[in-house]
Coordinates of N, CA and C in Angstrom, one line a residue:
Chain A
X26 N -33.7 31.1 26.5 CA -33.0 30.4 27.6 C -31.7 29.9 27.2
X27 N -30.7 30.0 28.1 CA -29.4 29.4 27.8 C -29.5 27.9 27.8
X28 N -28.7 27.2 27.0 CA -28.7 25.8 26.9 C -28.0 25.1 28.0
X29 N -27.9 23.8 27.9 CA -27.1 23.0 28.9 C -25.6 23.3 28.7
X30 N -24.9 23.6 29.7 CA -23.5 23.8 29.6 C -22.7 22.7 30.4
X31 N -21.6 22.3 29.9 CA -20.8 21.4 30.5 C -19.3 21.9 30.6
X32 N -18.7 21.6 31.7 CA -17.3 22.0 31.9 C -16.5 20.9 32.5
X33 N -15.3 20.7 32.2 CA -14.6 21.3 31.0 C -15.1 20.6 29.8
X34 N -14.7 21.1 28.6 CA -15.1 20.5 27.4 C -14.1 19.4 27.0
X35 N -12.9 19.5 27.4 CA -11.9 18.5 27.1 C -11.0 18.3 28.4
X36 N -10.6 17.0 28.6 CA -9.9 16.6 29.8 C -9.0 15.5 29.5
X37 N -7.7 15.6 29.9 CA -6.8 14.4 29.7 C -6.3 14.1 31.1
X38 N -6.5 12.8 31.4 CA -6.0 12.3 32.7 C -5.2 11.0 32.5
X39 N -4.6 10.6 33.6 CA -3.9 9.3 33.5 C -4.6 8.3 34.4
X40 N -4.3 7.0 34.1 CA -4.9 5.9 34.8 C -4.7 6.1 36.3
X41 N -5.7 5.8 37.1 CA -5.6 5.9 38.5 C -6.1 7.2 39.1
X42 N -6.1 8.2 38.3 CA -6.5 9.5 38.8 C -8.1 9.6 38.9
X43 N -8.5 10.7 39.4 CA -10.0 10.8 39.5 C -10.4 12.1 38.8
X44 N -11.6 12.2 38.4 CA -12.0 13.4 37.6 C -13.5 13.8 38.0
X45 N -13.7 15.1 38.0 CA -15.1 15.6 38.2 C -15.5 16.4 37.1
X46 N -16.7 16.1 36.6 CA -17.3 16.8 35.4 C -18.5 17.6 35.9
X47 N -18.8 18.7 35.3 CA -19.9 19.6 35.8 C -20.9 19.8 34.7
X48 N -22.1 20.0 35.1 CA -23.2 20.2 34.2 C -24.2 21.2 34.8
X49 N -24.5 22.3 34.0 CA -25.5 23.2 34.4 C -26.7 23.1 33.5
X50 N -27.8 22.7 34.0 CA -29.0 22.4 33.2 C -29.7 23.7 32.7
X51 N -30.6 23.6 31.9 CA -31.4 24.7 31.5 C -32.2 25.2 32.7
X52 N -32.3 26.5 32.8 CA -33.0 27.1 34.0 C -34.4 26.5 34.1
X53 N -34.8 26.1 35.3 CA -36.1 25.5 35.5 C -36.2 24.0 35.4
X54 N -35.1 23.4 34.8 CA -35.1 22.0 34.7 C -34.6 21.3 35.9
X55 N -35.3 20.4 36.5 CA -34.9 19.7 37.7 C -34.3 18.4 37.5
X56 N -34.4 17.8 36.3 CA -33.9 16.5 36.0 C -32.6 16.6 35.2
X57 N -31.6 16.0 35.7 CA -30.3 15.9 35.0 C -29.9 14.5 34.8
X58 N -29.6 14.1 33.6 CA -29.1 12.7 33.3 C -27.7 12.8 32.8
X59 N -27.0 11.7 33.0 CA -25.6 11.6 32.5 C -25.5 10.4 31.6
X60 N -24.8 10.5 30.5 CA -24.6 9.4 29.6 C -23.1 9.3 29.2
X61 N -22.7 8.1 29.0 CA -21.3 7.9 28.4 C -21.5 7.5 27.0
X62 N -20.8 8.2 26.1 CA -20.9 7.8 24.7 C -19.5 7.3 24.2
X63 N -19.5 6.1 23.6 CA -18.3 5.6 23.0 C -18.7 5.0 21.6
X64 N -17.7 4.9 20.7 CA -18.0 4.5 19.4 C -18.7 3.1 19.3
X65 N -18.2 2.2 20.2 CA -18.8 0.9 20.1 C -20.1 0.6 20.8
X66 N -20.4 1.4 21.8 CA -21.5 1.2 22.7 C -22.6 2.2 22.5
X67 N -22.4 3.3 21.8 CA -23.4 4.3 21.7 C -23.6 5.1 23.0
X68 N -24.8 5.5 23.3 CA -25.1 6.3 24.5 C -25.5 5.3 25.6
X69 N -24.8 5.3 26.7 CA -25.1 4.5 27.8 C -25.5 5.3 29.0
X70 N -26.6 5.0 29.6 CA -27.1 5.8 30.7 C -26.3 5.5 32.0
X71 N -25.9 6.6 32.6 CA -25.1 6.5 33.9 C -26.0 6.6 35.1
X72 N -26.6 7.8 35.2 CA -27.6 8.0 36.3 C -28.4 9.3 36.0
X73 N -29.5 9.4 36.7 CA -30.4 10.6 36.6 C -30.6 11.2 38.0
X74 N -30.5 12.5 38.1 CA -30.8 13.2 39.4 C -32.0 14.1 39.2
X75 N -32.8 14.1 40.2 CA -34.0 15.0 40.2 C -34.1 15.6 41.6
X76 N -34.2 16.9 41.7 CA -34.3 17.5 43.0 C -33.3 17.0 44.0
X77 N -32.0 16.9 43.6 CA -30.9 16.5 44.5 C -30.9 15.0 44.9
X78 N -31.8 14.2 44.3 CA -31.8 12.8 44.6 C -31.6 12.0 43.4
X79 N -30.8 10.9 43.5 CA -30.6 10.0 42.4 C -31.8 9.2 42.2
X80 N -32.4 9.4 41.0 CA -33.7 8.8 40.8 C -33.5 7.4 40.0
X81 N -32.5 7.4 39.2 CA -32.2 6.1 38.5 C -30.8 6.0 38.2
X82 N -30.4 4.7 38.1 CA -28.9 4.4 37.9 C -28.8 3.4 36.8
X83 N -27.7 3.5 36.0 CA -27.4 2.5 35.0 C -26.5 1.5 35.6
X84 N -26.0 0.7 34.7 CA -25.1 -0.5 35.1 C -23.6 -0.1 35.0
X85 N -23.2 0.8 35.8 CA -21.8 1.2 35.8 C -21.2 0.9 37.2
X86 N -19.9 0.7 37.3 CA -19.3 0.3 38.6 C -19.4 1.5 39.5
X87 N -19.2 1.2 40.8 CA -19.3 2.3 41.8 C -18.3 3.4 41.7
X88 N -17.3 3.2 40.8 CA -16.3 4.3 40.6 C -17.0 5.5 40.0
X89 N -18.1 5.3 39.4 CA -18.9 6.4 38.8 C -19.9 6.9 39.8
X90 N -19.9 8.1 40.1 CA -20.9 8.7 41.1 C -21.3 10.1 40.6
X91 N -22.3 10.6 41.2 CA -22.8 11.9 40.9 C -23.5 12.5 42.0
X92 N -23.8 13.8 41.8 CA -24.6 14.5 42.8 C -25.3 15.7 42.1
X93 N -26.3 16.2 42.8 CA -27.0 17.3 42.2 C -27.2 18.3 43.4
X94 N -27.0 19.6 43.0 CA -27.1 20.6 44.0 C -28.5 21.3 44.0
X95 N -28.7 22.1 45.0 CA -30.0 22.7 45.1 C -30.4 23.6 43.9
X96 N -29.4 24.1 43.2 CA -29.7 24.9 42.0 C -29.8 24.0 40.8
X97 N -29.9 22.7 40.9 CA -30.0 21.7 39.9 C -28.7 21.4 39.1
X98 N -27.7 22.2 39.4 CA -26.4 21.9 38.8 C -26.0 20.5 39.2
X99 N -25.3 19.8 38.4 CA -24.9 18.4 38.7 C -23.4 18.2 38.4
X100 N -22.9 17.3 39.2 CA -21.5 16.9 38.9 C -21.4 15.4 38.9
X101 N -20.5 14.8 38.0 CA -20.3 13.4 38.1 C -18.8 13.2 38.4
X102 N -18.5 12.2 39.1 CA -17.1 11.9 39.5 C -16.7 10.5 39.1
X103 N -15.6 10.4 38.5 CA -15.1 9.0 38.2 C -13.7 8.9 39.0
X104 N -13.7 7.9 39.8 CA -12.5 7.6 40.6 C -11.7 6.5 39.9
X105 N -10.4 6.5 40.3 CA -9.5 5.4 39.8 C -9.7 5.1 38.3
X106 N -9.4 6.1 37.5 CA -9.7 6.1 36.1 C -9.0 4.9 35.4
X107 N -9.7 4.3 34.4 CA -9.2 3.2 33.6 C -9.2 3.7 32.2
X108 N -8.4 3.0 31.4 CA -8.3 3.4 29.9 C -9.7 3.4 29.3
X109 N -10.5 2.4 29.7 CA -11.8 2.2 29.1 C -12.8 3.3 29.4
X110 N -12.4 4.2 30.3 CA -13.3 5.3 30.7 C -13.2 6.5 29.7
X111 N -12.2 6.4 28.8 CA -12.1 7.4 27.7 C -13.4 7.4 26.9
X112 N -14.1 8.6 26.9 CA -15.4 8.7 26.2 C -15.8 10.1 26.2
X113 N -16.9 10.3 25.5 CA -17.6 11.6 25.6 C -18.7 11.5 26.7
X114 N -18.7 12.3 27.6 CA -19.7 12.3 28.7 C -20.7 13.4 28.5
X115 N -21.9 13.0 28.3 CA -23.0 14.0 28.0 C -23.9 14.1 29.1
X116 N -24.3 15.3 29.4 CA -25.4 15.5 30.3 C -26.6 16.1 29.6
X117 N -27.8 15.7 30.1 CA -29.0 16.2 29.5 C -30.0 16.6 30.6
X118 N -30.7 17.7 30.3 CA -31.6 18.2 31.3 C -33.0 18.1 30.8
X119 N -34.0 18.1 31.7 CA -35.4 17.9 31.2 C -36.3 18.4 32.3
X120 N -37.5 18.8 31.8 CA -38.5 19.2 32.8 C -39.3 17.9 33.3
X121 N -38.8 16.8 32.8 CA -39.6 15.5 33.0 C -39.8 15.2 34.5
X122 N -41.0 14.7 34.7 CA -41.3 14.0 36.0 C -40.7 12.6 35.9
X123 N -41.1 11.8 36.8 CA -40.5 10.4 36.9 C -40.7 9.6 35.6
X124 N -41.7 9.8 34.9 CA -42.0 9.0 33.7 C -41.3 9.4 32.5
X125 N -40.5 10.4 32.5 CA -39.7 10.8 31.3 C -40.6 11.1 30.1
X126 N -41.6 11.9 30.3 CA -42.5 12.2 29.2 C -42.1 13.4 28.3
X127 N -41.0 14.0 28.7 CA -40.6 15.2 27.9 C -39.2 15.0 27.3
X128 N -38.9 15.8 26.4 CA -37.6 15.7 25.7 C -36.5 16.1 26.6
X129 N -35.3 15.5 26.3 CA -34.1 15.9 27.0 C -33.3 16.8 26.1
X130 N -32.6 17.8 26.8 CA -31.8 18.7 26.1 C -30.3 18.4 26.5
X131 N -29.6 18.0 25.5 CA -28.2 17.6 25.7 C -27.2 18.8 25.7
X132 N -26.2 18.7 26.6 CA -25.1 19.6 26.5 C -24.1 19.1 25.5
X133 N -23.0 19.9 25.3 CA -22.0 19.6 24.2 C -21.1 18.5 24.6
X134 N -21.1 18.1 25.9 CA -20.3 17.0 26.3 C -18.9 17.4 26.8
X135 N -18.3 16.5 27.6 CA -16.9 16.6 28.0 C -16.2 15.4 27.4
X136 N -15.2 15.7 26.7 CA -14.4 14.6 26.1 C -13.3 14.3 27.0
X137 N -13.3 13.1 27.6 CA -12.3 12.6 28.6 C -11.4 11.6 27.9
X138 N -10.1 11.9 28.0 CA -9.1 10.9 27.5 C -8.3 10.5 28.7
X139 N -8.2 9.1 28.8 CA -7.4 8.6 29.9 C -6.2 7.9 29.3
X140 N -5.0 8.4 29.7 CA -3.7 7.8 29.2 C -3.1 6.8 30.1
Chain B
X5 N -32.1 -3.5 29.2 CA -31.4 -4.1 28.0 C -31.5 -3.1 26.9
X6 N -30.4 -3.0 26.1 CA -30.3 -2.1 25.0 C -31.3 -2.4 23.9
X7 N -32.0 -1.5 23.3 CA -32.8 -1.8 22.2 C -31.9 -2.0 21.0
X8 N -32.5 -2.7 20.0 CA -31.7 -3.0 18.8 C -32.2 -2.2 17.6
X9 N -31.3 -1.5 17.0 CA -31.7 -0.7 15.9 C -31.2 -1.3 14.5
X10 N -32.1 -1.1 13.5 CA -31.7 -1.5 12.2 C -32.2 -0.6 11.2
X11 N -31.5 -0.4 10.1 CA -30.2 -0.9 9.8 C -29.1 -0.2 10.7
X12 N -27.9 -0.6 10.6 CA -26.8 0.0 11.3 C -26.4 1.3 10.6
X13 N -26.5 1.2 9.3 CA -26.1 2.4 8.4 C -26.9 2.3 7.2
X14 N -27.2 3.5 6.6 CA -27.9 3.6 5.4 C -27.4 4.8 4.6
X15 N -27.3 4.7 3.3 CA -26.9 5.8 2.5 C -28.0 6.1 1.5
X16 N -28.4 7.3 1.4 CA -29.5 7.8 0.5 C -29.0 8.9 -0.4
X17 N -29.8 9.0 -1.5 CA -29.6 10.2 -2.3 C -30.7 11.2 -1.9
X18 N -30.4 12.4 -2.0 CA -31.4 13.5 -1.6 C -32.7 13.2 -2.3
X19 N -33.8 13.3 -1.5 CA -35.1 13.0 -2.0 C -35.7 11.6 -1.8
X20 N -34.8 10.7 -1.4 CA -35.2 9.3 -1.1 C -35.7 9.2 0.3
X21 N -36.4 8.1 0.5 CA -37.0 7.8 1.8 C -36.2 6.7 2.6
X22 N -36.4 6.8 3.9 CA -35.7 5.7 4.7 C -36.6 5.4 5.9
X23 N -36.4 4.2 6.4 CA -37.1 3.8 7.6 C -36.0 3.2 8.6
X24 N -36.0 3.7 9.8 CA -35.1 3.2 10.8 C -36.0 2.5 11.9
X25 N -35.6 1.3 12.2 CA -36.4 0.5 13.2 C -35.7 0.3 14.5
X26 N -36.5 0.2 15.5 CA -36.0 0.0 16.9 C -36.8 -1.1 17.6
X27 N -36.2 -2.0 18.1 CA -36.9 -3.2 18.7 C -36.3 -3.5 20.1
X28 N -37.3 -3.8 21.0 CA -36.9 -4.1 22.4 C -37.5 -5.5 22.8
X29 N -36.8 -6.1 23.7 CA -37.2 -7.4 24.2 C -38.2 -7.2 25.4
X30 N -38.3 -6.0 25.9 CA -39.1 -5.7 27.0 C -40.3 -4.9 26.6
X31 N -41.4 -5.0 27.5 CA -42.5 -4.2 27.3 C -42.1 -2.7 27.5
X32 N -42.6 -1.9 26.6 CA -42.2 -0.5 26.6 C -43.3 0.5 27.1
X33 N -42.8 1.5 27.8 CA -43.7 2.6 28.2 C -43.6 3.7 27.1
X34 N -42.4 3.9 26.6 CA -42.2 5.0 25.6 C -41.0 4.7 24.8
X35 N -40.9 5.4 23.6 CA -39.8 5.3 22.7 C -39.4 6.7 22.4
X36 N -38.1 7.0 22.4 CA -37.6 8.4 22.2 C -36.7 8.3 21.0
X37 N -36.7 9.3 20.1 CA -35.8 9.4 19.0 C -35.0 10.7 19.0
X38 N -33.7 10.5 18.8 CA -32.8 11.6 18.8 C -31.9 11.5 17.5
X39 N -31.4 12.6 17.1 CA -30.4 12.7 16.0 C -29.2 13.4 16.4
X40 N -28.1 12.8 16.1 CA -26.8 13.5 16.5 C -25.9 13.7 15.2
X41 N -25.6 14.9 15.0 CA -24.7 15.2 13.9 C -23.2 15.1 14.4
X42 N -22.3 14.8 13.5 CA -20.9 14.6 13.9 C -20.4 15.8 14.7
X43 N -19.9 15.5 15.9 CA -19.3 16.6 16.7 C -20.3 17.4 17.5
X44 N -21.6 17.1 17.4 CA -22.6 17.8 18.1 C -23.3 17.0 19.1
X45 N -24.1 17.7 19.9 CA -25.0 17.0 20.9 C -26.2 16.3 20.2
X46 N -26.7 15.3 20.8 CA -28.0 14.7 20.3 C -29.1 15.7 20.4
X47 N -30.0 15.7 19.4 CA -31.1 16.6 19.4 C -32.4 15.8 19.3
X48 N -33.4 16.2 20.1 CA -34.6 15.6 20.2 C -35.4 15.6 18.9
X49 N -36.0 14.4 18.6 CA -36.9 14.4 17.4 C -38.3 14.1 17.8
X50 N -38.5 13.0 18.6 CA -39.9 12.6 18.9 C -39.9 11.7 20.2
X51 N -41.0 11.7 20.9 CA -41.4 10.8 21.9 C -42.7 10.1 21.5
X52 N -42.7 8.8 21.6 CA -44.0 8.1 21.4 C -44.3 7.3 22.7
X53 N -45.5 7.6 23.2 CA -45.8 7.1 24.5 C -46.9 5.9 24.4
X54 N -46.8 5.0 25.3 CA -47.8 4.0 25.4 C -49.2 4.6 25.5
X55 N -50.1 4.1 24.7 CA -51.5 4.7 24.6 C -51.7 5.6 23.4
X56 N -50.6 5.9 22.7 CA -50.8 6.6 21.5 C -50.3 8.1 21.5
X57 N -50.0 8.7 22.6 CA -49.6 10.1 22.6 C -48.2 10.2 22.0
X58 N -48.1 11.3 21.2 CA -46.8 11.6 20.5 C -46.4 13.0 20.8
X59 N -45.1 13.3 21.0 CA -44.6 14.6 21.1 C -43.4 14.7 20.2
X60 N -43.4 15.8 19.4 CA -42.2 15.9 18.6 C -42.4 16.9 17.5
X61 N -41.4 17.0 16.6 CA -41.4 17.9 15.5 C -42.4 17.5 14.4
X62 N -43.0 18.5 13.9 CA -44.1 18.2 12.9 C -43.6 17.4 11.7
X63 N -42.4 17.7 11.3 CA -41.9 17.1 10.0 C -41.4 15.7 10.2
X64 N -41.4 15.2 11.5 CA -40.9 13.9 11.8 C -42.1 12.9 11.9
X65 N -42.0 11.7 11.4 CA -43.0 10.7 11.4 C -42.5 9.5 12.0
X66 N -43.2 8.9 13.0 CA -42.8 7.7 13.6 C -44.0 6.9 14.0
X67 N -43.8 5.6 14.3 CA -44.8 4.7 14.8 C -44.3 3.9 16.0
X68 N -45.3 3.4 16.8 CA -44.9 2.6 18.0 C -45.9 1.5 18.1
X69 N -45.4 0.3 17.9 CA -46.2 -0.9 18.0 C -46.0 -1.4 19.4
X70 N -46.9 -1.2 20.3 CA -46.7 -1.5 21.7 C -46.7 -3.1 21.9
X71 N -47.5 -3.8 21.1 CA -47.6 -5.2 21.3 C -46.3 -5.9 20.9
X72 N -45.7 -5.3 19.8 CA -44.4 -5.9 19.3 C -43.2 -5.3 19.9
X73 N -43.4 -4.3 20.8 CA -42.3 -3.5 21.4 C -41.3 -3.0 20.3
X74 N -41.9 -2.4 19.3 CA -41.1 -1.9 18.1 C -41.6 -0.5 17.8
X75 N -40.6 0.2 17.3 CA -40.9 1.6 16.8 C -40.1 1.8 15.5
X76 N -40.7 2.6 14.6 CA -40.0 2.9 13.3 C -40.0 4.4 13.1
X77 N -39.0 4.9 12.6 CA -38.8 6.4 12.3 C -38.8 6.5 10.8
X78 N -39.7 7.3 10.2 CA -39.8 7.5 8.8 C -39.3 8.8 8.4
X79 N -38.3 8.7 7.5 CA -37.7 9.9 6.9 C -38.0 10.0 5.4
X80 N -38.9 10.9 5.1 CA -39.3 11.0 3.7 C -38.7 12.2 3.0
X81 N -38.5 12.1 1.7 CA -38.0 13.1 0.9 C -36.7 13.7 1.6
X82 N -35.8 12.8 1.8 CA -34.6 13.2 2.6 C -33.9 14.4 2.1
X83 N -33.3 15.2 3.0 CA -32.5 16.4 2.7 C -31.1 16.1 3.2
X84 N -30.2 16.9 2.7 CA -28.8 16.7 3.1 C -28.7 16.9 4.7
X85 N -29.5 17.8 5.2 CA -29.5 18.1 6.6 C -29.9 16.9 7.5
X86 N -30.5 15.9 6.9 CA -31.0 14.7 7.7 C -29.8 13.8 8.0
X87 N -28.7 14.0 7.4 CA -27.5 13.2 7.7 C -27.1 13.2 9.2
X88 N -26.8 12.1 9.8 CA -26.4 12.0 11.2 C -26.6 10.6 11.7
X89 N -26.4 10.5 13.0 CA -26.7 9.2 13.6 C -28.0 9.3 14.4
X90 N -28.9 8.4 14.2 CA -30.2 8.4 14.8 C -30.2 7.3 15.9
X91 N -30.6 7.8 17.1 CA -30.7 6.9 18.2 C -32.1 6.8 18.7
X92 N -32.5 5.5 19.0 CA -33.8 5.3 19.6 C -33.5 5.0 21.1
X93 N -34.3 5.5 22.0 CA -34.2 5.2 23.4 C -35.5 4.7 23.9
X94 N -35.4 3.7 24.8 CA -36.6 3.1 25.3 C -36.7 3.2 26.8
X95 N -38.0 3.4 27.2 CA -38.3 3.4 28.7 C -39.2 2.3 28.9
X96 N -38.8 1.4 29.8 CA -39.7 0.2 30.1 C -40.7 0.5 31.2
X97 N -40.5 1.5 32.0 CA -41.5 1.8 33.0 C -41.4 0.8 34.2
X98 N -42.6 0.6 34.8 CA -42.6 -0.3 36.0 C -42.1 0.6 37.1
X99 N -41.1 0.1 37.8 CA -40.5 0.9 38.9 C -39.3 1.6 38.5
X100 N -38.9 1.5 37.2 CA -37.6 2.0 36.8 C -37.8 2.8 35.5
X101 N -37.9 4.1 35.5 CA -38.1 4.8 34.3 C -36.7 5.4 33.9
X102 N -35.9 4.6 33.2 CA -34.6 5.1 32.7 C -34.6 4.9 31.2
X103 N -33.9 5.8 30.6 CA -33.9 5.9 29.1 C -32.6 5.1 28.6
X104 N -32.9 4.0 27.9 CA -31.8 3.2 27.4 C -31.7 3.3 25.9
X105 N -30.6 3.7 25.4 CA -30.4 4.0 24.0 C -29.9 2.8 23.2
X106 N -30.3 2.7 22.0 CA -29.7 1.7 21.1 C -28.3 2.3 20.6
X107 N -27.6 1.5 19.8 CA -26.3 1.9 19.3 C -26.3 2.9 18.2
X108 N -27.4 3.1 17.6 CA -27.5 4.2 16.6 C -27.5 3.6 15.2
X109 N -28.1 4.5 14.3 CA -28.2 4.2 12.9 C -27.5 5.4 12.2
X110 N -26.5 5.1 11.4 CA -25.8 6.2 10.7 C -26.5 6.4 9.4
X111 N -27.0 7.6 9.2 CA -27.7 8.0 7.9 C -26.9 9.0 7.2
X112 N -26.6 8.7 5.9 CA -25.8 9.6 5.1 C -26.7 9.9 3.9
X113 N -26.9 11.2 3.7 CA -27.7 11.7 2.5 C -26.7 12.4 1.6
X114 N -26.6 11.9 0.4 CA -25.7 12.5 -0.6 C -26.5 13.3 -1.7
X115 N -25.9 14.3 -2.3 CA -26.6 15.1 -3.3 C -27.0 14.2 -4.5

């Protein structure tokens, strides 16, 4: 099976702009989670989607949003970018039901730089 | 709340052993362990579930003390390939099954 893919791999934006990142999960996986990774904070959970519904949400401001399509592909959007949004954004897919009993498969990430 | 990992960093010589600890202030449903090499995506190592079930790679050893809300990852006879950052993630369960990761432990194995 093909792994998790994320596009684009690198992105440079300026403050105030908005950005959309895309994630294609492993075929058959219905759960997609998004994480923000920064050197100081490690991996921080943004949200999880399952069957087109947001199942869980982390502690990020409303500028961070996401959605999932019927084919399980997911997008996340960040509006009004701030310098602090510069990070590696990772998406992970899983066969997991609600209780997260299965491993997550991570994509290579999108490196977002905000100038 | 983010679990706390210790140590933050450890340096080993090939063949030595290491233990990485993960502690939470909340009652836990499960603990997940991942390893991330520099410039790569995190890779799954193990899940330890409340009640004793474990899923993971055969060569990986870990424990989960449900009463103390703690988990430990045991790396024995380390190899150069073990180098990377190890993350523990915790799920508290209840009405909210979300995976919260610690800040990571950087493991360096030298020849």
